[in-house]
């Protein structure tokens, strides 16, 4: 019922009352992976992909505090998440491998990528947020631009 009420309240608002969300500021963040990653195919080219959900834990010193406060409003950083998609092609598998290493998995040849992906929930990893313009050039979106090992 809460979803219906929330949806109804959105429909009852005038479009002039809605503000476009600000993107997360660029910089480094510590995150924890939530749930089993989604595996699917892209709509246009039907390229298989795996999509991880990162729940934010903390922001790095390189993140602008004022920009972050503007994005958060009255929410806590730890209440928010961001998606991270890896396309599964021969030419891009190295990106997924690097990410899996940053999660703490050993790429020893004994464990398949599928097993590592299925066991990734709860792993801590650092990510870098970058800004990317929309296709029409009218907006800017926050995207995961890379990852790193959390010490």
Steps between C-alpha positions, in 0.01 A plus 500: 500500500784743575615476138149584375481801731844617391410452132172686546677790670734529201206504260322763707791745476529756224804448272629842612532361856750231398871576484747294295724303740861611524764239414732369770821704508808354335750328723558182696250315715503186713208268423358159584343283231136419559314193384569269210605698194247519216593322179322598181548619140510857374190620316670628184773248417397221740848497651503295822587691815523470876383790719620544858329722759736701722366631831702802611691476828712817493639769273872557447688819581500587127118537497372857526307514830270783390405324176437178691283679757295652214443152352412339832260763633348342811607146404803310631769388256458144628136501382602537137642272233629503143502238226819378329469313169756275333437383144607141439704500180842356418643850473366626832527196729820644648296784657283250685810301601663812642182584693479146641861530617415829672224311682765266637455199273805310381509450124672167533315313227324273749196721558285612209388858449143379549584361847677821601207712380250282686709534819564875474220624729636659817847564358643844561657690210604853421359673194576817311203706387534690173255726318367408159278720279164368381463416132314827438759701694234648730590309817794355685490158665722344766655172386745257654826571320724250674563309819771439757584268789388620843785460746 
